[in-house]
Short mmCIF file of C-alpha atoms and ligand atoms in Angstrom, two decimals:
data_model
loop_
_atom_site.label_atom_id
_atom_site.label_comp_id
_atom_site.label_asym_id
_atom_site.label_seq_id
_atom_site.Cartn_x
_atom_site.Cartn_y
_atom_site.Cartn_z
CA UNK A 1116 -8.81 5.02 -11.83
CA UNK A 1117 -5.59 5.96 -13.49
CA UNK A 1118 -3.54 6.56 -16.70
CA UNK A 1119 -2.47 3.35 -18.51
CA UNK A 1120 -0.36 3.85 -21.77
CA UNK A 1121 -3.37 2.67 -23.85
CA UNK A 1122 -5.52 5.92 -22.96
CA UNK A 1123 -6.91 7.86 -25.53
CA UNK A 1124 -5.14 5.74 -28.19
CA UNK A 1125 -8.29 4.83 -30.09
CA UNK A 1126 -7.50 6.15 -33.29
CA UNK A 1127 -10.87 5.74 -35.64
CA UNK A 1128 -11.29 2.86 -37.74
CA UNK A 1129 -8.66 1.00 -35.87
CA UNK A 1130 -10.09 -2.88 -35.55
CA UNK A 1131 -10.23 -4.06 -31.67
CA UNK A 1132 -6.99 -5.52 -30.67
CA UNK A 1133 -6.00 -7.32 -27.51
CA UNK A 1134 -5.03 -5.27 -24.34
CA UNK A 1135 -1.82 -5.63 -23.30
CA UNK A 1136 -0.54 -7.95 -20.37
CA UNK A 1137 1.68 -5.66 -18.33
CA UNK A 1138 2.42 -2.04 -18.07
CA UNK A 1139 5.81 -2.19 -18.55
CA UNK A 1140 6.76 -1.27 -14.45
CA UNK A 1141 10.53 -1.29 -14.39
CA UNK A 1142 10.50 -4.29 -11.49
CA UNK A 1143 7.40 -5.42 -12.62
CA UNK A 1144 6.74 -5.58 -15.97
CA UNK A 1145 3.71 -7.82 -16.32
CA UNK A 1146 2.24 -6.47 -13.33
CA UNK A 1147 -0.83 -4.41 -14.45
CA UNK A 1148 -2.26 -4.47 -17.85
CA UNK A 1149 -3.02 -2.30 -21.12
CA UNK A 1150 -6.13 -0.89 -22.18
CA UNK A 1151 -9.01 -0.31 -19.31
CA UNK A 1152 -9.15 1.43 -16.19
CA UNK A 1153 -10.51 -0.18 -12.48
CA UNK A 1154 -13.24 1.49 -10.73
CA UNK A 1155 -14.82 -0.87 -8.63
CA UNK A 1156 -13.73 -4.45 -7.18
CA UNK A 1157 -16.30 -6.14 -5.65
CA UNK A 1158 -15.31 -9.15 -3.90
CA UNK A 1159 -17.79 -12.03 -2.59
CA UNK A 1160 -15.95 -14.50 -0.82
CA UNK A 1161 -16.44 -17.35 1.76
CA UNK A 1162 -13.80 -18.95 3.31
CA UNK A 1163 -14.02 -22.61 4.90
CA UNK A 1164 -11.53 -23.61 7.67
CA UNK A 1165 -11.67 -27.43 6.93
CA UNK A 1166 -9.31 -27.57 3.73
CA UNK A 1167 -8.62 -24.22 4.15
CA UNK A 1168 -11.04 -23.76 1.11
CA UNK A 1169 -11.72 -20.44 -0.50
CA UNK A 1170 -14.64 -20.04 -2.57
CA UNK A 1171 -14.98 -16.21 -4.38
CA UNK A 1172 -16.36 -14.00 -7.24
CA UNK A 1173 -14.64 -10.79 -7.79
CA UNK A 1174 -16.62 -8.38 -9.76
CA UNK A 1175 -14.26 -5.81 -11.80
CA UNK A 1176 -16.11 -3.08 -12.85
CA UNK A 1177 -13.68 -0.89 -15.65
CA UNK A 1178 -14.02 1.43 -18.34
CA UNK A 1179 -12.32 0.48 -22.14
CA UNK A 1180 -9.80 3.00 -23.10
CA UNK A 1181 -9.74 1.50 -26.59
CA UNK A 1182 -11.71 -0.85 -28.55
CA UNK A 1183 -10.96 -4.27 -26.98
CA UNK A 1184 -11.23 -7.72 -28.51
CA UNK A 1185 -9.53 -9.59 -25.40
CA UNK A 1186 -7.93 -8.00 -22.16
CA UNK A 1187 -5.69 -9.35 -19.25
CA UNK A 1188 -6.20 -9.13 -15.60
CA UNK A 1189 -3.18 -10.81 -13.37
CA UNK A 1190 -4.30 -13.93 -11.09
CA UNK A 1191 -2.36 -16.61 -10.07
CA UNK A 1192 -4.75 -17.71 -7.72
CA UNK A 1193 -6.59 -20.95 -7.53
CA UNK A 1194 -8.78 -22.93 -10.10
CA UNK A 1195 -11.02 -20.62 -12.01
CA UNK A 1196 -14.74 -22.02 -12.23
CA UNK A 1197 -16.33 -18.98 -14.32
CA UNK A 1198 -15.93 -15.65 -16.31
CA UNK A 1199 -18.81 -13.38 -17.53
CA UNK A 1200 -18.27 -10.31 -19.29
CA UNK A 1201 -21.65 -7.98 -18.65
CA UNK A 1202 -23.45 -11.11 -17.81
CA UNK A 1203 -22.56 -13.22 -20.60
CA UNK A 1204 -19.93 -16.21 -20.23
CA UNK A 1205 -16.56 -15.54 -22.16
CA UNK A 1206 -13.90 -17.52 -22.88
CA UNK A 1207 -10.39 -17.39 -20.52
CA UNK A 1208 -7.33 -18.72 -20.59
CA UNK A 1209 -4.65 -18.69 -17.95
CA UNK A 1210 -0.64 -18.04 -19.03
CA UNK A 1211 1.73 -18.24 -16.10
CA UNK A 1212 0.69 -14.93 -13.98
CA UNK A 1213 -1.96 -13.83 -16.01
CA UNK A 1214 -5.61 -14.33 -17.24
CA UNK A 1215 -6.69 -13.42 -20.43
CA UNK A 1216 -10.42 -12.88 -20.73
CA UNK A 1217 -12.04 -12.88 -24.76
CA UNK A 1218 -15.82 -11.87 -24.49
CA UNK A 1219 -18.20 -12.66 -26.74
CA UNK A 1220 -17.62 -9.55 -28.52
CA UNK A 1221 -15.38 -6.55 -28.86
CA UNK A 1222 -15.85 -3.91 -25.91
CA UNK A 1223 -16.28 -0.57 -27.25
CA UNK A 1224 -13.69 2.19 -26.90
CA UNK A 1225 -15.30 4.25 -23.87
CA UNK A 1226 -17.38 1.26 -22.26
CA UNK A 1227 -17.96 0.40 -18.93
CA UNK A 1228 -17.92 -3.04 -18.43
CA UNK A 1229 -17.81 -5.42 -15.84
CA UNK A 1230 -15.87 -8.71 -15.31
CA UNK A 1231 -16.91 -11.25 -12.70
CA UNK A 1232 -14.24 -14.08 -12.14
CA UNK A 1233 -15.47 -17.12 -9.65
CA UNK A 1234 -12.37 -19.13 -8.42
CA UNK A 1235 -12.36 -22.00 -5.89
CA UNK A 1236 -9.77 -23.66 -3.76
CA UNK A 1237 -6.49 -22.13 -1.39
CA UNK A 1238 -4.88 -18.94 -2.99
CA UNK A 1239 -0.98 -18.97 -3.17
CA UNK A 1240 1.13 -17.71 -0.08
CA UNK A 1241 3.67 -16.41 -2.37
CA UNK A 1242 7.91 -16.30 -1.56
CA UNK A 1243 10.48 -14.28 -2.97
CA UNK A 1244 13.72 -13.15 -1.92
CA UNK A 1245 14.27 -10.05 -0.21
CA UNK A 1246 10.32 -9.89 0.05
CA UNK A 1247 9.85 -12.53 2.00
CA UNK A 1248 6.16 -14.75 2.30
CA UNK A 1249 3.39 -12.40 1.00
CA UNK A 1250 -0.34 -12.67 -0.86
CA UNK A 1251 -2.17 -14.97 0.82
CA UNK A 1252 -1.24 -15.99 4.40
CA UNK A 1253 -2.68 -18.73 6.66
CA UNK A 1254 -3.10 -18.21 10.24
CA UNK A 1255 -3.63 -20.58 13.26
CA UNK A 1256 -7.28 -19.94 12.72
CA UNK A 1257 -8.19 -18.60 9.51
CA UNK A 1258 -5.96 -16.12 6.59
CA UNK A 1259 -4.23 -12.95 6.53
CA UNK A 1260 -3.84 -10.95 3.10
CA UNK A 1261 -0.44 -8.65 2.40
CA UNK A 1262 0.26 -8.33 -1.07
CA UNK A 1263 2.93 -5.81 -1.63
CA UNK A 1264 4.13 -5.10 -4.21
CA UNK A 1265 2.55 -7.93 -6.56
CA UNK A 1266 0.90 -10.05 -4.37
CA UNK A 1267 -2.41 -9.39 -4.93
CA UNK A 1268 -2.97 -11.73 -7.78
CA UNK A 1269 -2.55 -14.45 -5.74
CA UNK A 1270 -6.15 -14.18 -4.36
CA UNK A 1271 -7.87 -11.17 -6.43
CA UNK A 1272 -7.95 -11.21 -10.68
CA UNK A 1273 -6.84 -7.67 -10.99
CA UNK A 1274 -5.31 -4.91 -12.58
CA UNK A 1275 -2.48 -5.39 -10.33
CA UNK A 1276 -0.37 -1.97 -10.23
CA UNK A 1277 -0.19 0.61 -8.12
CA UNK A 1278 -0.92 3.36 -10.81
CA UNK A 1279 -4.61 2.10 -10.98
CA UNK A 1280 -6.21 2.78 -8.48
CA UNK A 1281 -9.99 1.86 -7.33
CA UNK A 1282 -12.56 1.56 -4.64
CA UNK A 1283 -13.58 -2.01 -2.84
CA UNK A 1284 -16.74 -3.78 -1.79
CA UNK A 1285 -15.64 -6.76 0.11
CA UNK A 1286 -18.55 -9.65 1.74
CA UNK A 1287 -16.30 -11.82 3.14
CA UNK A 1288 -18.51 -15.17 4.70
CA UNK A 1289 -16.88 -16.83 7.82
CA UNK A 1290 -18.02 -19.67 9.77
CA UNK A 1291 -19.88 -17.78 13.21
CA UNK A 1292 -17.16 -18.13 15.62
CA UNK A 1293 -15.32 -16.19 13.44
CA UNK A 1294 -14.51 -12.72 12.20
CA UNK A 1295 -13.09 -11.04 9.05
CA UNK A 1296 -11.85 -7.25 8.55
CA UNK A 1297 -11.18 -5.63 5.38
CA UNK A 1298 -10.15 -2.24 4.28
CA UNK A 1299 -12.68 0.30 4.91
CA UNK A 1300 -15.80 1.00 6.48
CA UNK A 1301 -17.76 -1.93 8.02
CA UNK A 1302 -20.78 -2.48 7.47
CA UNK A 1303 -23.93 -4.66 9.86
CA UNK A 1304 -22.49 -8.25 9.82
CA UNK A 1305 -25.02 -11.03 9.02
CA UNK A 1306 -25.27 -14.19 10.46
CA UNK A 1307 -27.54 -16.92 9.11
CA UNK A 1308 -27.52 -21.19 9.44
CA UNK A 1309 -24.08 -20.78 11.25
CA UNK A 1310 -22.00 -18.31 8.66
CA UNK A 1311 -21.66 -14.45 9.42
CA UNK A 1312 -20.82 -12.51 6.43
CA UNK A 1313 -19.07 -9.56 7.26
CA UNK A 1314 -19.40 -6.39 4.41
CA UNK A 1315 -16.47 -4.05 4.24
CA UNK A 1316 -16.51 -0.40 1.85
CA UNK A 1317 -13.41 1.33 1.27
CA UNK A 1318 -14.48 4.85 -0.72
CA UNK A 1319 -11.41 6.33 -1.87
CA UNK A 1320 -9.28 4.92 -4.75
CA UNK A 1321 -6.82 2.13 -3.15
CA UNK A 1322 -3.98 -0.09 -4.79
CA UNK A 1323 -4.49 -3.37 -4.84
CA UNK A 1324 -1.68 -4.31 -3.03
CA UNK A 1325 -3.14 -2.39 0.24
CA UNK A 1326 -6.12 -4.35 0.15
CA UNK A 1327 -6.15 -6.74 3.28
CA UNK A 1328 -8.21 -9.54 4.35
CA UNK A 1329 -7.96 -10.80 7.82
CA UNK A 1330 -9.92 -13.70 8.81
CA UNK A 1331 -9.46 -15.45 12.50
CA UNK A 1332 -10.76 -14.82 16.31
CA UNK A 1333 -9.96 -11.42 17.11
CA UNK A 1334 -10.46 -9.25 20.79
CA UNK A 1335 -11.58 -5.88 18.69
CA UNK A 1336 -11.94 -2.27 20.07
CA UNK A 1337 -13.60 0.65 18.68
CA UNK A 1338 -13.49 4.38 18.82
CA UNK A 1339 -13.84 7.76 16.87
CA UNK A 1340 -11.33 10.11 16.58
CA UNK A 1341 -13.18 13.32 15.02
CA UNK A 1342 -14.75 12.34 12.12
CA UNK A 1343 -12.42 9.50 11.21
CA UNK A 1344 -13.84 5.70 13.06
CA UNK A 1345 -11.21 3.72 14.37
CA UNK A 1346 -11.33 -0.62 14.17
CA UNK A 1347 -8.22 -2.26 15.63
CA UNK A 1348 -8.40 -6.11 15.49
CA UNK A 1349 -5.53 -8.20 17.65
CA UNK A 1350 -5.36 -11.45 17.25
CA UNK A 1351 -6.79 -13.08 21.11
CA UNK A 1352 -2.62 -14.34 22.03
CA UNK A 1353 -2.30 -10.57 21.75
CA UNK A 1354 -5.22 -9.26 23.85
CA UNK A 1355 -3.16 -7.29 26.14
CA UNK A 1356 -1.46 -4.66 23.45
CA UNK A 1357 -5.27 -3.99 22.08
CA UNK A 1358 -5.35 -1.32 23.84
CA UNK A 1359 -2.27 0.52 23.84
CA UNK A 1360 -2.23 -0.40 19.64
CA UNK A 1361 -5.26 1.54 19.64
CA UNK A 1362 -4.47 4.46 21.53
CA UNK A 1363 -1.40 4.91 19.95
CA UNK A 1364 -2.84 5.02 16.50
CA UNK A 1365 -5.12 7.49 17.56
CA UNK A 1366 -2.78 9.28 18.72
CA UNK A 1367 0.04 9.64 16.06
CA UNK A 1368 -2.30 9.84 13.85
CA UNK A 1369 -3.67 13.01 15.02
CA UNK A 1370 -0.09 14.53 15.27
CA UNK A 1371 0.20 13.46 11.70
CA UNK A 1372 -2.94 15.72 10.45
CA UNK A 1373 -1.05 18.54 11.60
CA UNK A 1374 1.92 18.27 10.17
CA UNK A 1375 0.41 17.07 6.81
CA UNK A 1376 -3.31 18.09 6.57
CA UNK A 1377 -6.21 15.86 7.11
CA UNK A 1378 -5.83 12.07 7.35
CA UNK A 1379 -7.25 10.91 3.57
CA UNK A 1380 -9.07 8.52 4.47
CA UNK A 1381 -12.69 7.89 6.44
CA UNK A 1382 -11.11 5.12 8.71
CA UNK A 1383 -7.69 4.12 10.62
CA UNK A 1384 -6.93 1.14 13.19
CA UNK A 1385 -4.55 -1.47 12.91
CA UNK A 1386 -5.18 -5.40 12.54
CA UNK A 1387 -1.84 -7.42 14.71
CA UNK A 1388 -2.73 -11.38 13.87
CA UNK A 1389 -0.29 -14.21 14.14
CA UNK A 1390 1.22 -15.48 10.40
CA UNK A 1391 5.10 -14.34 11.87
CA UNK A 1392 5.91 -12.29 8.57
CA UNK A 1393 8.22 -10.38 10.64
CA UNK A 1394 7.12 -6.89 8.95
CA UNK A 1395 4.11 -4.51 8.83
CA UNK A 1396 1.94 -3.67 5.87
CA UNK A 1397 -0.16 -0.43 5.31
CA UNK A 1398 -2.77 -1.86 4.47
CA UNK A 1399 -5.22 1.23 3.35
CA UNK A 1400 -7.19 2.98 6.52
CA UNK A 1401 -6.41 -0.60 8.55
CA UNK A 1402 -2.39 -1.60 9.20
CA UNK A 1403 -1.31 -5.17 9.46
CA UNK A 1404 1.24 -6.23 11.65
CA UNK A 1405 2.37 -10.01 10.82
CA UNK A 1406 3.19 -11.84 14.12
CA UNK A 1407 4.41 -9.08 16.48
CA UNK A 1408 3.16 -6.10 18.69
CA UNK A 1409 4.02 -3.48 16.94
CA UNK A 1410 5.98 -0.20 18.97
CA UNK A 1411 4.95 3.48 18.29
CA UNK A 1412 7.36 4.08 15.56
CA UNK A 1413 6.28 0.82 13.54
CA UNK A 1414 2.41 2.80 14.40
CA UNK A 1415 4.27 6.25 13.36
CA UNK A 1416 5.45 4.64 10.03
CA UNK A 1417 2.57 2.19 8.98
CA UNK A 1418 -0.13 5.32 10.11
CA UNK A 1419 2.25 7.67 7.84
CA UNK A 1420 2.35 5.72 4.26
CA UNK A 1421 -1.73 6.76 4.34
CA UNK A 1422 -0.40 9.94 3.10
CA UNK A 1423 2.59 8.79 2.10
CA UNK A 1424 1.75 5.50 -0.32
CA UNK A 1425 -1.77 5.06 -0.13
CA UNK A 1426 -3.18 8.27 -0.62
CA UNK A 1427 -0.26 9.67 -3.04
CA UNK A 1428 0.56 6.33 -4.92
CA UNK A 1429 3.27 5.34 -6.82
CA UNK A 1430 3.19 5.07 -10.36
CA UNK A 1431 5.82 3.09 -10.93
CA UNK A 1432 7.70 0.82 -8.42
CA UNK A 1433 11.24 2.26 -9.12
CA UNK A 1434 9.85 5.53 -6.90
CA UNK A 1435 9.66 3.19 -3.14
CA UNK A 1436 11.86 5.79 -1.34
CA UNK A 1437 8.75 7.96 -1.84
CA UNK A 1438 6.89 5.43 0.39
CA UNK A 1439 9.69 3.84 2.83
CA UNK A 1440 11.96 6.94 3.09
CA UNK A 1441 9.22 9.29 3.92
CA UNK A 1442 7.58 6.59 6.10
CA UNK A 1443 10.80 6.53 8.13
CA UNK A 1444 11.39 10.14 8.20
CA UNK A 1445 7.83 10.79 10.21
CA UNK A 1446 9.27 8.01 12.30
CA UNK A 1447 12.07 10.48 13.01
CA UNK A 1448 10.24 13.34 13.53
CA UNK A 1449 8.33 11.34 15.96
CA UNK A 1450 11.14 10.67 18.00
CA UNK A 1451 12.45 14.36 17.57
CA UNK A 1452 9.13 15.32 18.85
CA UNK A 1453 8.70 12.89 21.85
CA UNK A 1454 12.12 12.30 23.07
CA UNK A 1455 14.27 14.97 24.49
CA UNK A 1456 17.37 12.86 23.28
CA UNK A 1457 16.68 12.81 19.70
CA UNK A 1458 16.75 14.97 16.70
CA UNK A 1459 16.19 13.94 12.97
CA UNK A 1460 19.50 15.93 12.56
CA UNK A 1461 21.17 13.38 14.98
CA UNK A 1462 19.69 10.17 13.93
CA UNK A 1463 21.04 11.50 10.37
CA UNK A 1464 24.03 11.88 11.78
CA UNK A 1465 24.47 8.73 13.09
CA UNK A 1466 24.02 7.14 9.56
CA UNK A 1467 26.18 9.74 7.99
CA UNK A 1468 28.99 8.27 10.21
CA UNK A 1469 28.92 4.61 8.21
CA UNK A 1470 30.64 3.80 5.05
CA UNK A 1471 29.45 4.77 1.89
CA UNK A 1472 28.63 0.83 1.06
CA UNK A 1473 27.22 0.12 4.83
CA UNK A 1474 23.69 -1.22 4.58
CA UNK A 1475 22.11 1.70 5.62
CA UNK A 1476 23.98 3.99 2.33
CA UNK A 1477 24.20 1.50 -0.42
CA UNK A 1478 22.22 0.46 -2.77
CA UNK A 1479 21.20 4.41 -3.66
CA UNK A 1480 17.09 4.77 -2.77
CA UNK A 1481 16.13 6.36 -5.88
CA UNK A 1482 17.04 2.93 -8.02
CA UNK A 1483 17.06 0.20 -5.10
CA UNK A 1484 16.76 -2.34 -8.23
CA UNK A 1485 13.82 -4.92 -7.80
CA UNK A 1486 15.77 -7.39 -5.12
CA UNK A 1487 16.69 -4.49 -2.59
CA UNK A 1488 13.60 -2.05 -3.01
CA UNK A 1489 12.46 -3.01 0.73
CA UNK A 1490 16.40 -2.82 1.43
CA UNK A 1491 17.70 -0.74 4.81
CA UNK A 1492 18.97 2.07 2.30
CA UNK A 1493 15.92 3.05 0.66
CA UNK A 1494 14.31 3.53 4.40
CA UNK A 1495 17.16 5.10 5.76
CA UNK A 1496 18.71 6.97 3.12
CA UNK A 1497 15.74 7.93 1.65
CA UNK A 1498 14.76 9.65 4.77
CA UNK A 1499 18.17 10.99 5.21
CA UNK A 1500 17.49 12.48 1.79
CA UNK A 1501 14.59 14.25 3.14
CA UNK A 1502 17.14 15.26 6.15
CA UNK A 1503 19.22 16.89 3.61
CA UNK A 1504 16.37 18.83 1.78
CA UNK A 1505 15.29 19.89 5.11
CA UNK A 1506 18.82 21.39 6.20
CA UNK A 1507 18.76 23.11 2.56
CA UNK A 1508 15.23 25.04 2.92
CA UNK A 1509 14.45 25.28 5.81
CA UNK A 1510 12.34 24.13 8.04
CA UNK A 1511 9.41 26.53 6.81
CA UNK A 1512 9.32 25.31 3.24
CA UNK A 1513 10.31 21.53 4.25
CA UNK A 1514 7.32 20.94 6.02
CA UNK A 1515 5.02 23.24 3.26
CA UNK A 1516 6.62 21.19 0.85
CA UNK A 1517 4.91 18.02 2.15
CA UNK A 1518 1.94 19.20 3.29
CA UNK A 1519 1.01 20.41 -0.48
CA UNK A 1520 2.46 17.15 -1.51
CA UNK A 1521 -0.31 15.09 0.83
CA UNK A 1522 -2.85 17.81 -0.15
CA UNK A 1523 -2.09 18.47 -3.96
CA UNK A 1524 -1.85 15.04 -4.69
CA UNK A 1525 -4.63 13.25 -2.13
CA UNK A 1526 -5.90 10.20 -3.67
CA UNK A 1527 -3.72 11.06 -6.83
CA UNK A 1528 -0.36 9.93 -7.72
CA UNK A 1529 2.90 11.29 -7.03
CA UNK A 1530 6.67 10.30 -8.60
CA UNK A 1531 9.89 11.18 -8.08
CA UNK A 1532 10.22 14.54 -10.87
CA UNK A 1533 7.44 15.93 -9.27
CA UNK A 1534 8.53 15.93 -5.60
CA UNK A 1535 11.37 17.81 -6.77
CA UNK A 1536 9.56 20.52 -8.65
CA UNK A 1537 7.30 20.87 -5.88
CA UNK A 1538 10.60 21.34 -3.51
CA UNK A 1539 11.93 23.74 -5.94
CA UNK A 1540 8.97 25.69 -6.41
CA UNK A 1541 8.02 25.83 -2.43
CA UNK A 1542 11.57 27.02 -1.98
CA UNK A 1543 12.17 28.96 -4.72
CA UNK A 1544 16.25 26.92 -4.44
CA UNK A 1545 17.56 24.79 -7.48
CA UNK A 1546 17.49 20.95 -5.99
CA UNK A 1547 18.42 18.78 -8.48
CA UNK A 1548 21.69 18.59 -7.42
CA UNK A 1549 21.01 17.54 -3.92
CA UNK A 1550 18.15 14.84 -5.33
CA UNK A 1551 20.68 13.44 -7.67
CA UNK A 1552 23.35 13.06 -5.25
CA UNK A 1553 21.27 11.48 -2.55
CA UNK A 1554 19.20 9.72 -4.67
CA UNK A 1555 21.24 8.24 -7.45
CA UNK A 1556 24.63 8.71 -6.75
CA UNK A 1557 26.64 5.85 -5.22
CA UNK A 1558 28.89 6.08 -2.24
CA UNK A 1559 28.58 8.71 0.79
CA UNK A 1560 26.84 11.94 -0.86
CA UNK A 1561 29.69 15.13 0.07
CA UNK A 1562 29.26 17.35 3.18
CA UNK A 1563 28.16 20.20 0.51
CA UNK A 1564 24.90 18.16 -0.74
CA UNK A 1565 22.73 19.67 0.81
N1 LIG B 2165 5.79 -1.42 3.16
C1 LIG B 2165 6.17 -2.23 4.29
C2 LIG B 2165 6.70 -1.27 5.35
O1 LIG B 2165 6.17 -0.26 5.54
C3 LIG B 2165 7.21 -3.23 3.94
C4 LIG B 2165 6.67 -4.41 3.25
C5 LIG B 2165 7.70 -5.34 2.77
N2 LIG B 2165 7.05 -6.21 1.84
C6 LIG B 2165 7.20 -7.51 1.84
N3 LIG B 2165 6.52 -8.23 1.00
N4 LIG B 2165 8.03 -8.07 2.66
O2 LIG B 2165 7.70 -1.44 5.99
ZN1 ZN B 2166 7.03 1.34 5.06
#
């Protein structure tokens, strides 16, 4: 679900031709791939703790924008035992990051078709600088899945960018004394000759980097809050926060739907396990929180990327502020809100008072570059960016101005240009000023930028 530069470029007559092996993402350029579009992942796995063995087919059900004759997906996951195309075995070869799958024959421009990889063995737990470990984790008891930003071919074959979105079906088979969550709804586990296979739905388009897998012992609670059903998971060393993890994403997530509509998706909760990653992921509808208890403004900023992220997505990985510096500014507004002490004008404040090159300023949010696009400054001065629109229009049109974004753009897509026309048209002020300043301009942006 989503635009890839191949669509609509079938011109007639034109012989198939291979789809290309990235989308050419300014961080990540092989990340993603040319010429189809994901609607459906279906993944089937089983997971054995003796070896730590993985065993999985991953169905990928897409649509050909153009007359194929082979196509990419990105895995660099482990050894590959099979690949069908509609049924039928094709041929596969793997190239560093990246699988390239030749069926039998051509796929029409316009057809659906579905791809079912079957790997076995342990996926990668992948390390990079700046990003830390990511992909596939183990835990004391079983595997934890965070795969931001290209993490996810480590364990699914995939189209593996944010700006294709697509619904998941996950059957994940533990041994009985386990458990394993997934994004989504749940749905009756099954347990036969020992093994309980758990079935997980998530409905509305998701990245694949938000897709999560936790598999362990977990102390679980469940609740509703309206409409919306609420899982939290925690691993059992941290029983006692289960509560108070729940309760508080229940809670700041219902402050959240009235500031910026109704929560997008049909379920929220949080999984906390033990893999010390030493940050949280927002994992769609379910947060994961990588060896810590998590306080209410980690909740506040994991529970606000499901607008902010997961519902509006990036399309390209240069635009993070739009994730982290919004993330952070609801963090702000939560403390405005809840502590007596605290205003999102004084925590900007507070930041304004550093050096233009202190962590918190420099690099500029709006182009981090690839090594610092989790960096302090895209958190903090992107929401201090968001400070600065709000002192400029207004509280009125600040706060319309991202509620259309969450609504215009639910389960849609969302960059950089367009946040600014939408400010400019819900305030009826020229911005690009401000934007530029704050967003691309290096060193400490003047007292008249916003
Ligand atoms: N998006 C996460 C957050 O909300 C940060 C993840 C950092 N990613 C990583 N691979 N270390 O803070
Ligand atoms: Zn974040």
């Amino acid at each position: 679900m989503g635009l890839t530069p191949g669509a609509g470029a079938g011109a007639m007559g034109r012989a198939a031709e291979p789809g290309e092996s990235g989308l050419g993402d300014g961080y990540f350029p092989t990340s993603g791939n040319g010429g189809y579009d994901v609607g459906n992942y279906k993944v089937d796995l089983k997971f054995t703790p003796e070896g730590h063995q993985v065993e999985a087919t991953v169905e990928v059900k897409a649509k050909a924008e153009r007359e194929l004759s082979s196509f990419n997906l990105d895995y660099r996951g482990p050894k590959i035992t099979k690949v069908t195309v509609d049924g039928q075995a094709a041929e596969y070869e793997r190239k560093g990051r990246e699988l390239v799958v030749t069926p039998a024959a051509p796929i029409a421009e316009g057809a659906a078709f579905e791809t079912a990889v079957s790997y076995t063995g342990t996926p990668p737990t992948l390390t990079n600088p700046g990003l830390g470990s990511y992909g596939w984790s183990r835990s004391k008891d079983g595997a934890l899945v965070t795969a931001q930003p290209d993490g996810a071919s480590a364990w699914l074959p995939s189209n593996d960018h944010p700006s294709d979105k697509a619904t998941f079906d996950f059957a994940i088979t533990v041994p009985a004394k386990l458990r394993a969550y997934a994004n989504g709804e749940p749905g009756r586990p099954v347990t036969e000759n020992g093994l309980t296979t758990y079935h997980w739905h998530e409905r509305s388009p998701m990245a694949t980097y938000l897709a999560t897998i936790a598999i362990g012992k977990f102390v679980e609670r469940r609740s509703k809050a309206g409409k919306v059903e609420v899982i939290t998971a925690v691993d059992p060393k941290y029983r006692k926060s289960l509560k108070r993890v729940h309760d508080t994403t229940v809670k700041t997530m219902r402050w959240q739907q009235k500031l910026f509509g109704p929560y997008p998706f049909s379920t929220t909760g949080a999984i906390v396990d033990d893999p010390q990653l030493g940050y949280a992921l927002e994992t769609q509808s379910r947060p994961v929180y990588g060896g810590f208890v998590p306080d209410e403004a980690f909740i506040v900023h994991e529970i606000a990327h499901q607008w902010f992220g997961n519902s509006v997505s990036l399309r390209r990985w240069e635009d993070i502020w739009l994730n982290e510096g919004f993330a952070t500014y609801v963090e702000w507004l939560w403390k405005e809100r809840h502590n007596r002490h605290e205003s999102t004008r004084k925590i900007f404040n507070r930041y304004y008072r550093q050096s233009g090159n202190s962590p918190a300023l420099s690099p500029v949010p709006g182009r981090p570059g690839r090594k610092e696009m989790f960096g302090f400054s895209v958190y903090i001065r992107g929401a201090m960016t968001l400070e600065a629109l709000r002192r400029k229009v207004g509280d009125r049109a600040f706060f319309r101005t991202l509620r259309t974004w969450a609504v215009e753009n639910k389960d849609g897509y969302g960059d950089t240009e367009k946040f600014i026309a939408l400010a400019e048209k819900t305030s009826g002020k020229q911005l690009d000023r401000l934007f530029k300043v704050w967003l691309y301009q290096k060193g400490k942006p003047a007292k008249n930028s916003w």
